[in-house]
CSV table of C-alpha atoms in Angstrom, one decimal:
chain,number,residue,atom,x,y,z
A,116,MET,CA,0.0,-0.1,0.2
A,117,LYS,CA,2.8,2.5,0.8
A,118,LYS,CA,4.4,1.7,-2.5
A,119,ILE,CA,1.3,2.2,-4.4
A,120,PHE,CA,0.6,5.5,-2.4
A,121,SER,CA,4.1,6.7,-3.1
A,122,THR,CA,4.1,6.2,-6.8
A,123,LEU,CA,0.5,7.9,-6.9
A,124,PHE,CA,2.0,10.7,-5.0
A,125,LEU,CA,5.2,11.0,-7.4
A,126,LEU,CA,2.7,11.0,-10.3
A,127,SER,CA,0.6,13.6,-9.0
A,128,PHE,CA,3.8,15.7,-8.3
A,129,LEU,CA,5.0,15.2,-11.7
A,130,PHE,CA,1.8,16.3,-13.1
A,131,THR,CA,1.4,19.3,-11.3
A,132,PHE,CA,5.1,20.3,-12.0
A,133,SER,CA,4.5,19.6,-15.7
A,134,GLN,CA,1.3,22.0,-15.5
A,135,GLN,CA,3.5,24.6,-14.1
A,136,SER,CA,3.5,27.9,-16.6
A,137,ILE,CA,4.9,31.4,-17.0
A,138,SER,CA,4.3,33.2,-13.4
A,139,PHE,CA,1.6,35.8,-14.7
A,140,GLU,CA,0.9,38.9,-12.4
A,141,SER,CA,-2.5,39.4,-11.2
A,142,GLY,CA,-2.7,42.9,-10.3
A,143,SER,CA,-4.0,45.8,-12.5
A,144,PHE,CA,-2.0,47.2,-15.5
A,145,LYS,CA,-1.0,49.8,-13.6
A,146,GLU,CA,0.4,47.9,-11.4
A,147,ILE,CA,2.0,45.8,-13.3
A,148,LEU,CA,4.0,48.5,-15.2
A,149,ALA,CA,4.9,50.1,-11.4
A,150,LYS,CA,6.8,46.7,-10.8
A,151,ALA,CA,8.1,46.5,-13.9
A,152,LYS,CA,9.8,50.0,-13.6
A,153,LYS,CA,11.0,49.4,-10.0
A,154,GLU,CA,12.7,45.9,-10.6
A,155,LYS,CA,13.9,47.6,-14.2
A,156,LYS,CA,12.4,44.9,-16.5
A,157,LEU,CA,10.0,44.7,-19.3
A,158,VAL,CA,6.7,43.7,-19.2
A,159,PHE,CA,5.7,40.6,-21.2
A,160,LEU,CA,2.1,41.0,-21.9
A,161,ASP,CA,-0.1,38.0,-23.5
A,162,ALA,CA,-2.8,40.0,-25.0
A,163,TYR,CA,-5.5,37.3,-25.8
A,164,ALA,CA,-9.4,37.0,-26.2
A,165,SER,CA,-11.3,34.1,-24.4
A,166,TRP,CA,-12.4,32.7,-28.0
A,167,CYS,CA,-9.1,32.5,-29.4
A,168,GLY,CA,-7.8,29.0,-30.3
A,169,PRO,CA,-4.3,29.8,-30.9
A,170,CYS,CA,-4.2,31.5,-27.7
A,171,LYS,CA,-5.3,28.5,-25.8
A,172,LEU,CA,-2.9,26.5,-27.6
A,173,MET,CA,-0.2,29.1,-26.7
A,174,GLU,CA,-1.1,28.8,-22.8
A,175,LYS,CA,-1.3,24.8,-23.1
A,176,ASN,CA,1.7,24.0,-25.2
A,177,ILE,CA,4.4,26.8,-24.9
A,178,PHE,CA,4.0,28.8,-21.9
A,179,THR,CA,4.1,25.2,-19.7
A,180,LEU,CA,7.7,24.5,-21.2
A,181,PRO,CA,10.6,24.7,-18.6
A,182,ALA,CA,13.1,26.5,-20.9
A,183,VAL,CA,10.1,29.0,-21.8
A,184,LYS,CA,8.9,29.4,-18.0
A,185,ALA,CA,12.4,29.9,-16.8
A,186,TYR,CA,13.3,32.6,-19.2
A,187,TYR,CA,10.1,34.6,-19.3
A,188,ASP,CA,10.0,34.2,-15.3
A,189,ALA,CA,13.7,35.4,-14.9
A,190,ASN,CA,13.5,38.2,-17.6
A,191,PHE,CA,10.1,39.9,-17.4
A,192,ILE,CA,7.2,40.8,-15.7
A,193,ASN,CA,4.4,38.9,-17.4
A,194,ALA,CA,0.9,39.4,-17.6
A,195,ARG,CA,-2.0,38.0,-19.3
A,196,ILE,CA,-5.1,40.0,-20.1
A,197,ASP,CA,-8.2,39.5,-22.0
A,198,MET,CA,-8.7,42.1,-24.8
A,199,GLU,CA,-12.4,42.0,-24.5
A,200,LYS,CA,-12.9,42.4,-20.8
A,201,GLY,CA,-12.5,45.2,-18.2
A,202,GLU,CA,-9.3,47.3,-18.7
A,203,GLY,CA,-8.2,45.1,-21.5
A,204,ARG,CA,-10.4,46.9,-23.9
A,205,ASP,CA,-8.4,50.3,-23.3
A,206,ILE,CA,-5.2,48.1,-23.7
A,207,ALA,CA,-5.9,46.7,-26.8
A,208,ALA,CA,-7.1,50.4,-28.4
A,209,LYS,CA,-4.0,52.0,-26.9
A,210,TYR,CA,-1.6,49.5,-28.6
A,211,SER,CA,-3.7,48.8,-31.8
A,212,VAL,CA,-4.3,45.0,-30.7
A,213,ARG,CA,-6.2,43.5,-33.7
A,214,SER,CA,-4.8,40.0,-33.9
A,215,TYR,CA,-4.6,37.2,-31.1
A,216,PRO,CA,-2.6,36.2,-29.9
A,217,SER,CA,-0.5,39.3,-29.7
A,218,PHE,CA,2.5,39.5,-27.6
A,219,LEU,CA,3.4,43.0,-26.3
A,220,PHE,CA,7.0,44.0,-24.6
A,221,LEU,CA,6.5,47.0,-22.7
A,222,ASN,CA,9.1,49.1,-20.7
A,223,GLY,CA,8.0,50.6,-17.0
A,224,ASP,CA,6.6,53.6,-18.9
A,225,GLY,CA,4.2,51.6,-20.9
A,226,ASP,CA,6.1,52.5,-24.3
A,227,LEU,CA,5.7,49.4,-26.6
A,228,VAL,CA,9.2,48.0,-27.1
A,229,MET,CA,8.4,45.1,-29.4
A,230,GLN,CA,5.2,43.3,-30.7
A,231,ASN,CA,4.7,39.8,-32.2
A,232,PHE,CA,1.6,38.1,-32.8
A,233,GLY,CA,0.2,34.4,-33.6
A,234,TYR,CA,0.9,31.0,-32.3
A,235,MET,CA,4.6,30.0,-32.3
A,236,GLY,CA,7.0,27.3,-31.4
A,237,GLU,CA,9.3,27.2,-28.2
A,238,GLU,CA,12.4,28.1,-30.1
A,239,ASP,CA,10.7,31.3,-31.8
A,240,PHE,CA,8.8,32.3,-28.7
A,241,LEU,CA,12.3,32.3,-26.8
A,242,THR,CA,13.9,34.2,-29.7
A,243,ILE,CA,11.5,37.0,-29.6
A,244,GLY,CA,11.7,36.9,-25.8
A,245,LYS,CA,15.7,37.6,-26.2
A,246,GLU,CA,15.2,40.2,-28.8
A,247,ALA,CA,13.1,42.3,-26.8
A,248,ASN,CA,15.6,41.8,-23.7
A,249,ASN,CA,17.6,44.5,-24.4
A,250,PRO,CA,18.8,45.9,-21.3
A,251,LYS,CA,18.8,49.4,-22.7
A,252,LEU,CA,15.2,49.4,-23.4
A,253,THR,CA,13.9,49.2,-19.7
A,254,ASP,CA,14.6,52.8,-19.2
A,255,SER,CA,14.4,54.2,-22.9
A,256,SER,CA,11.8,53.7,-25.6
A,257,MET,CA,13.0,52.6,-29.1
A,258,LYS,CA,12.5,56.0,-30.6
A,259,GLU,CA,14.7,57.4,-28.0
A,260,LEU,CA,17.3,54.9,-28.5
A,261,PHE,CA,17.3,55.5,-32.5
A,262,ILE,CA,17.7,59.1,-31.8
A,263,LYS,CA,20.6,58.7,-29.8
A,264,GLY,CA,22.1,56.9,-32.6
A,265,GLU,CA,21.6,52.9,-31.7
A,266,LYS,CA,23.3,50.9,-34.1
A,267,ASP,CA,22.8,47.5,-32.9
A,268,PRO,CA,21.3,45.3,-35.8
A,269,ASP,CA,19.0,43.3,-33.8
A,270,PHE,CA,17.5,46.6,-32.4
A,271,LEU,CA,17.4,48.0,-35.6
A,272,LEU,CA,15.5,45.2,-37.4
A,273,ASN,CA,13.0,45.3,-34.5
A,274,PHE,CA,12.6,49.1,-34.7
A,275,MET,CA,11.8,48.7,-38.5
A,276,LYS,CA,9.2,46.2,-37.8
A,277,ARG,CA,7.8,48.1,-34.9
A,278,TYR,CA,7.4,51.5,-36.7
A,279,ALA,CA,6.6,50.2,-40.3
A,280,GLU,CA,2.9,50.6,-40.2
A,281,SER,CA,2.6,53.7,-37.4
A,282,ASP,CA,5.6,55.7,-38.6
A,283,TYR,CA,6.6,54.6,-42.2
A,284,GLU,CA,9.2,57.6,-42.6
A,285,LEU,CA,11.0,56.7,-39.3
A,286,ALA,CA,11.1,52.8,-39.8
A,287,LYS,CA,12.6,54.0,-43.3
A,288,LYS,CA,15.5,55.9,-41.4
A,289,GLY,CA,16.2,52.7,-39.3
A,290,SER,CA,16.6,50.8,-42.4
A,291,GLU,CA,19.1,53.2,-43.8
A,292,ARG,CA,21.0,53.0,-40.6
A,293,TYR,CA,20.6,49.4,-40.7
A,294,PHE,CA,21.9,48.7,-44.3
A,295,ALA,CA,24.5,51.5,-43.9
A,296,ASN,CA,26.1,49.6,-41.2
A,297,LYS,CA,25.5,46.0,-42.3
A,298,LYS,CA,28.6,43.9,-41.7
A,299,SER,CA,27.9,40.6,-43.5
A,300,GLU,CA,28.3,40.8,-47.2
A,301,GLU,CA,25.2,37.9,-47.8
A,302,PHE,CA,21.8,39.1,-47.7
A,303,THR,CA,18.9,37.1,-46.5
A,304,ARG,CA,15.5,37.0,-48.1
A,305,ASP,CA,13.8,38.8,-45.0
A,306,GLU,CA,16.7,41.8,-45.5
A,307,VAL,CA,15.8,41.9,-49.3
A,308,GLY,CA,12.2,42.1,-48.2
A,309,LEU,CA,13.0,45.2,-45.8
A,310,LEU,CA,15.3,46.7,-48.2
A,311,LEU,CA,12.6,46.8,-50.8
A,312,TYR,CA,9.8,48.0,-48.7
A,313,PHE,CA,11.6,50.6,-47.7
A,314,LEU,CA,12.8,51.9,-51.3
A,315,LYS,CA,10.6,54.2,-52.9
A,316,SER,CA,13.1,56.3,-55.2
A,317,PRO,CA,16.4,56.5,-56.7
A,318,ALA,CA,17.4,59.2,-54.4
A,319,ASP,CA,16.9,56.8,-51.4
A,320,PRO,CA,20.1,55.8,-49.8
A,321,ASN,CA,19.1,52.5,-49.8
A,322,TYR,CA,19.1,52.6,-53.6
A,323,GLN,CA,22.5,52.6,-53.8
A,324,ILE,CA,22.7,49.4,-51.8
A,325,PHE,CA,20.1,47.8,-53.7
A,326,ARG,CA,22.4,48.4,-57.3
A,327,ALA,CA,25.6,47.5,-55.5
A,328,LYS,CA,24.1,44.2,-54.2
A,329,LYS,CA,22.5,43.2,-57.5
A,330,ASP,CA,24.2,39.8,-57.8
A,331,GLN,CA,22.9,38.9,-54.6
A,332,ILE,CA,19.5,40.3,-54.7
A,333,SER,CA,18.8,38.7,-58.2
A,334,LYS,CA,19.7,35.2,-57.0
A,335,ILE,CA,16.9,35.5,-54.2
A,336,LEU,CA,14.3,37.4,-56.3
A,337,SER,CA,15.5,36.3,-59.7
A,338,GLU,CA,16.8,38.5,-62.3
A,339,GLU,CA,13.5,39.5,-63.9
A,340,ILE,CA,11.8,40.5,-60.5
A,341,TYR,CA,15.1,42.5,-60.0
A,342,LYS,CA,14.4,44.1,-63.4
A,343,GLN,CA,10.7,45.0,-62.5
A,344,PHE,CA,11.5,46.4,-58.8
A,345,ASP,CA,14.3,48.5,-60.4
A,346,ALA,CA,12.1,49.7,-63.0
A,347,ASN,CA,9.2,50.6,-60.6
A,348,ILE,CA,11.8,52.6,-58.2
A,349,LYS,CA,13.1,54.6,-61.1
A,350,ILE,CA,9.4,55.5,-62.4
A,351,SER,CA,7.5,55.8,-58.9
A,352,LYS,CA,7.1,59.6,-59.2
A,353,VAL,CA,6.3,59.2,-62.5
A,354,MET,CA,3.6,56.6,-61.4
A,355,GLU,CA,2.2,59.0,-58.6
A,356,ASN,CA,1.9,62.0,-60.8
A,357,SER,CA,-0.1,59.9,-63.7
A,358,LEU,CA,-2.9,59.7,-61.3
A,359,ASN,CA,-5.6,62.4,-62.1
A,360,GLN,CA,-6.7,63.2,-58.6
A,361,LYS,CA,-10.2,64.6,-60.2
A,362,THR,CA,-11.1,61.7,-62.5
A,363,GLY,CA,-9.4,59.1,-60.2
A,364,LEU,CA,-7.9,57.7,-63.3
A,365,ILE,CA,-4.6,57.0,-64.5
A,366,ASP,CA,-3.3,59.2,-67.4
A,367,ASP,CA,-1.7,57.0,-70.1
A,368,ALA,CA,-0.4,59.6,-72.1
A,369,TYR,CA,1.3,61.3,-69.3
A,370,PHE,CA,3.1,58.0,-67.9
A,371,TYR,CA,4.5,57.1,-71.2
A,372,LYS,CA,6.0,60.6,-71.9
A,373,ASN,CA,7.7,60.4,-68.7
A,374,ALA,CA,8.2,56.7,-68.1
A,375,VAL,CA,9.6,55.4,-71.4
A,376,PRO,CA,13.0,57.6,-71.5
A,377,LEU,CA,13.6,56.1,-68.2
A,378,ILE,CA,12.7,52.3,-68.8
A,379,GLY,CA,11.9,51.5,-72.3
A,380,GLN,CA,8.6,51.2,-74.2
A,381,LYS,CA,8.3,47.4,-73.4
A,382,ASP,CA,9.0,48.0,-69.8
A,383,ALA,CA,6.7,51.2,-69.3
A,384,GLU,CA,3.9,49.1,-71.0
A,385,THR,CA,4.2,46.2,-68.3
A,386,ALA,CA,4.6,48.7,-65.6
A,387,LEU,CA,1.5,50.6,-66.5
A,388,ALA,CA,-0.6,47.7,-66.9
A,389,ARG,CA,0.7,46.4,-63.5
A,390,MET,CA,0.0,49.7,-61.6
A,391,LYS,CA,-3.2,50.1,-63.1
A,392,VAL,CA,-4.4,46.2,-62.0
A,393,ILE,CA,-3.4,47.2,-58.3
A,394,TYR,CA,-4.6,50.5,-58.2
A,395,TYR,CA,-8.4,50.0,-59.8
A,396,GLU,CA,-8.8,47.0,-57.5
A,397,ASN,CA,-8.0,49.2,-54.6
A,398,VAL,CA,-10.6,51.7,-55.4
A,399,GLY,CA,-13.2,49.3,-56.5
A,400,ASN,CA,-13.3,50.5,-60.2
A,401,PHE,CA,-13.9,47.2,-61.6
A,402,PRO,CA,-14.3,48.3,-65.2
A,403,GLU,CA,-11.3,49.8,-65.6
A,404,TYR,CA,-9.8,46.9,-63.7
A,405,GLU,CA,-11.1,44.6,-66.1
A,406,LYS,CA,-9.3,46.2,-69.0
A,407,ALA,CA,-6.0,46.6,-67.1
A,408,ALA,CA,-6.2,42.8,-66.0
A,409,LEU,CA,-7.1,41.3,-69.5
A,410,THR,CA,-3.8,43.4,-70.7
A,411,TYR,CA,-1.6,42.5,-67.6
A,412,TYR,CA,-2.5,38.7,-67.6
A,413,LYS,CA,-2.7,38.2,-71.6
A,414,ASN,CA,-0.2,35.9,-71.6
A,415,SER,CA,-1.1,33.7,-68.5
A,416,GLU,CA,1.7,31.0,-69.2
A,417,ASP,CA,4.0,34.1,-67.8
A,418,PHE,CA,2.2,33.9,-64.5
A,419,ASP,CA,2.2,31.4,-61.5
A,420,PRO,CA,-1.3,29.7,-61.3
A,421,GLN,CA,-1.8,30.9,-57.9
A,422,GLU,CA,-1.3,34.4,-59.0
A,423,LEU,CA,-3.7,34.1,-61.4
A,424,LEU,CA,-6.5,33.4,-59.0
A,425,GLN,CA,-6.9,36.8,-57.4
A,426,PRO,CA,-8.1,38.4,-61.0
A,427,ALA,CA,-10.2,35.2,-61.6
A,428,TRP,CA,-11.9,35.7,-58.6
A,429,ASN,CA,-12.2,39.5,-59.0
A,430,PHE,CA,-13.7,38.5,-62.4
A,431,ALA,CA,-16.2,36.1,-60.8
A,432,GLN,CA,-17.5,38.7,-58.7
A,433,HIS,CA,-17.4,41.8,-60.8
A,434,VAL,CA,-17.4,41.1,-64.4
A,435,GLU,CA,-20.4,40.0,-66.8
A,436,ASN,CA,-18.8,40.2,-70.2
A,437,LYS,CA,-18.6,36.9,-71.5
A,438,GLU,CA,-15.3,37.3,-73.5
A,439,SER,CA,-13.7,38.5,-70.5
A,440,LEU,CA,-15.0,35.7,-68.5
A,441,LYS,CA,-13.6,33.1,-70.9
A,442,LYS,CA,-10.4,34.6,-69.9
A,443,ALA,CA,-11.0,34.3,-66.5
A,444,GLN,CA,-12.3,30.6,-67.0
A,445,GLU,CA,-8.7,30.0,-68.5
A,446,TRP,CA,-7.1,31.6,-65.2
A,447,ALA,CA,-8.9,29.4,-63.0
A,448,GLU,CA,-8.7,26.2,-64.6
A,449,LYS,CA,-4.8,26.7,-64.6
A,450,SER,CA,-4.8,27.0,-60.8
A,451,VAL,CA,-7.2,24.2,-60.5
A,452,MET,CA,-4.7,22.0,-62.8
A,453,LYS,CA,-2.0,22.8,-60.4
A,454,GLY,CA,-3.8,21.6,-57.3
A,455,GLU,CA,-7.5,21.6,-56.1
A,456,THR,CA,-8.4,23.7,-53.1
A,457,PRO,CA,-11.6,24.7,-51.8
A,458,GLU,CA,-10.8,28.4,-52.9
A,459,ASN,CA,-10.0,27.5,-56.8
A,460,THR,CA,-12.7,25.2,-57.2
A,461,TYR,CA,-15.4,27.5,-56.0
A,462,ILE,CA,-14.1,30.2,-58.3
A,463,LEU,CA,-14.1,28.1,-61.3
A,464,ALA,CA,-17.7,27.2,-60.5
A,465,ARG,CA,-18.5,30.9,-59.9
A,466,ILE,CA,-17.1,31.4,-63.6
A,467,TYR,CA,-18.6,28.3,-65.3
A,468,ALA,CA,-22.1,29.3,-63.7
A,469,LYS,CA,-21.6,32.9,-65.5
A,470,ASN,CA,-20.5,31.4,-68.6
A,471,GLY,CA,-23.7,29.2,-68.8
A,472,LYS,CA,-21.8,25.8,-68.3
A,473,ILE,CA,-24.0,24.6,-65.5
A,474,THR,CA,-23.2,21.1,-65.4
A,475,GLU,CA,-19.3,22.1,-65.0
A,476,ALA,CA,-20.3,24.7,-62.2
A,477,LYS,CA,-22.3,21.9,-60.2
A,478,THR,CA,-19.3,19.8,-60.4
A,479,TYR,CA,-16.8,22.1,-59.2
A,480,ALA,CA,-19.1,23.6,-56.6
A,481,GLU,CA,-20.0,20.2,-55.1
A,482,LEU,CA,-15.9,19.6,-55.0
A,483,SER,CA,-15.6,22.8,-53.2
A,484,LYS,CA,-17.9,22.0,-50.5
A,485,ASN,CA,-16.5,18.4,-50.2
A,486,LEU,CA,-13.0,20.2,-50.0
A,487,SER,CA,-14.0,22.7,-47.5
A,488,GLU,CA,-15.8,20.3,-45.2
A,489,SER,CA,-12.9,17.7,-45.2
A,490,GLN,CA,-10.5,20.5,-44.1
A,491,GLY,CA,-12.7,22.1,-41.3
A,492,LYS,CA,-13.4,25.2,-43.5
A,493,ASP,CA,-16.7,27.5,-44.1
A,494,ALA,CA,-18.4,25.8,-47.0
A,495,SER,CA,-21.4,28.0,-47.2
A,496,MET,CA,-20.5,29.8,-50.4
A,497,ALA,CA,-20.2,26.6,-52.2
A,498,THR,CA,-23.5,25.4,-50.8
A,499,GLU,CA,-25.4,28.7,-51.7
A,500,LEU,CA,-23.9,28.2,-55.1
A,501,LEU,CA,-25.0,24.7,-55.4
A,502,GLN,CA,-28.7,25.8,-54.4
A,503,SER,CA,-28.8,28.5,-57.1
A,504,LEU,CA,-27.9,26.1,-59.8
A,505,LYS,CA,-30.8,23.8,-59.0
């Protein structure tokens, strides 16, 4: 009996130990910030919502890991707050929390040092904690450190990501400092992405780096895509000035007059078509979008089937012209041929229906419905389409 009792006690102890998690504070947000300031630590705030599945998985699978608990308990004042209850609503509004889970790292003054979101594994979760745990950030905000001339590469990477949406020009300055002080010769794909995101004009300091590292960047992007980016950068101002603010239309004559001398006739035609596709979709001018897409995607063999699915979807929703819909059918069929998904089969069914191919429409609507249900996705659109085809 003693042995059984001892074994049960040990199992109970091990179970309890395994369920231990990051130690989260129970006080008010104000009290948590005050504690962080007093102890010269950052606050790690798990901003969650009660209905959020990934939030629950983080709580169950990641916060309970020994290495995670040890690191976060030792280096942060930890808090978990439901963003849809009590003071969580004000916190969500203050820090623009829109995705769950969101992970906020704050100094004692409540300044946002770093932010990340979404379910992540142990290694990634520890990595973001270590990136945020810069001792300099306990007493100064990222902006203050940047103004003082901070050049640490990890700091500048986080700085760019932190301000990319809220203060683009400030983040752009951060990118210029980062690439000007970059020691490693090799560029990663992420670095190329950041370089291009903050590169808008040949006058930008980063353009010189873009040109100097052409061979490396071309290996990551391909020479053709590098060439397209270079052309877009050179004519960025021309694109901006081509838009007639009164009519909301793009002035082809002005564009060609100013773009052709910079990049040549062929590249100017491609750039104008791409510009129109992006702009007219964004403003919801689908008659103009239809014309632009038919020009830009004319040679569908030049595009990845997945890229063709977006114009096919737009045509399925907004276009009635039969000849245009035949082209959209071609785009959707190419996507389906590469691999059937709930999305591309539904789009193809919609286009078949518009083209009067009811039998084919029913077949692919049924396929979309079955794929959605088997993958745990919403099948209501496919179901509605099937009902309308009876």
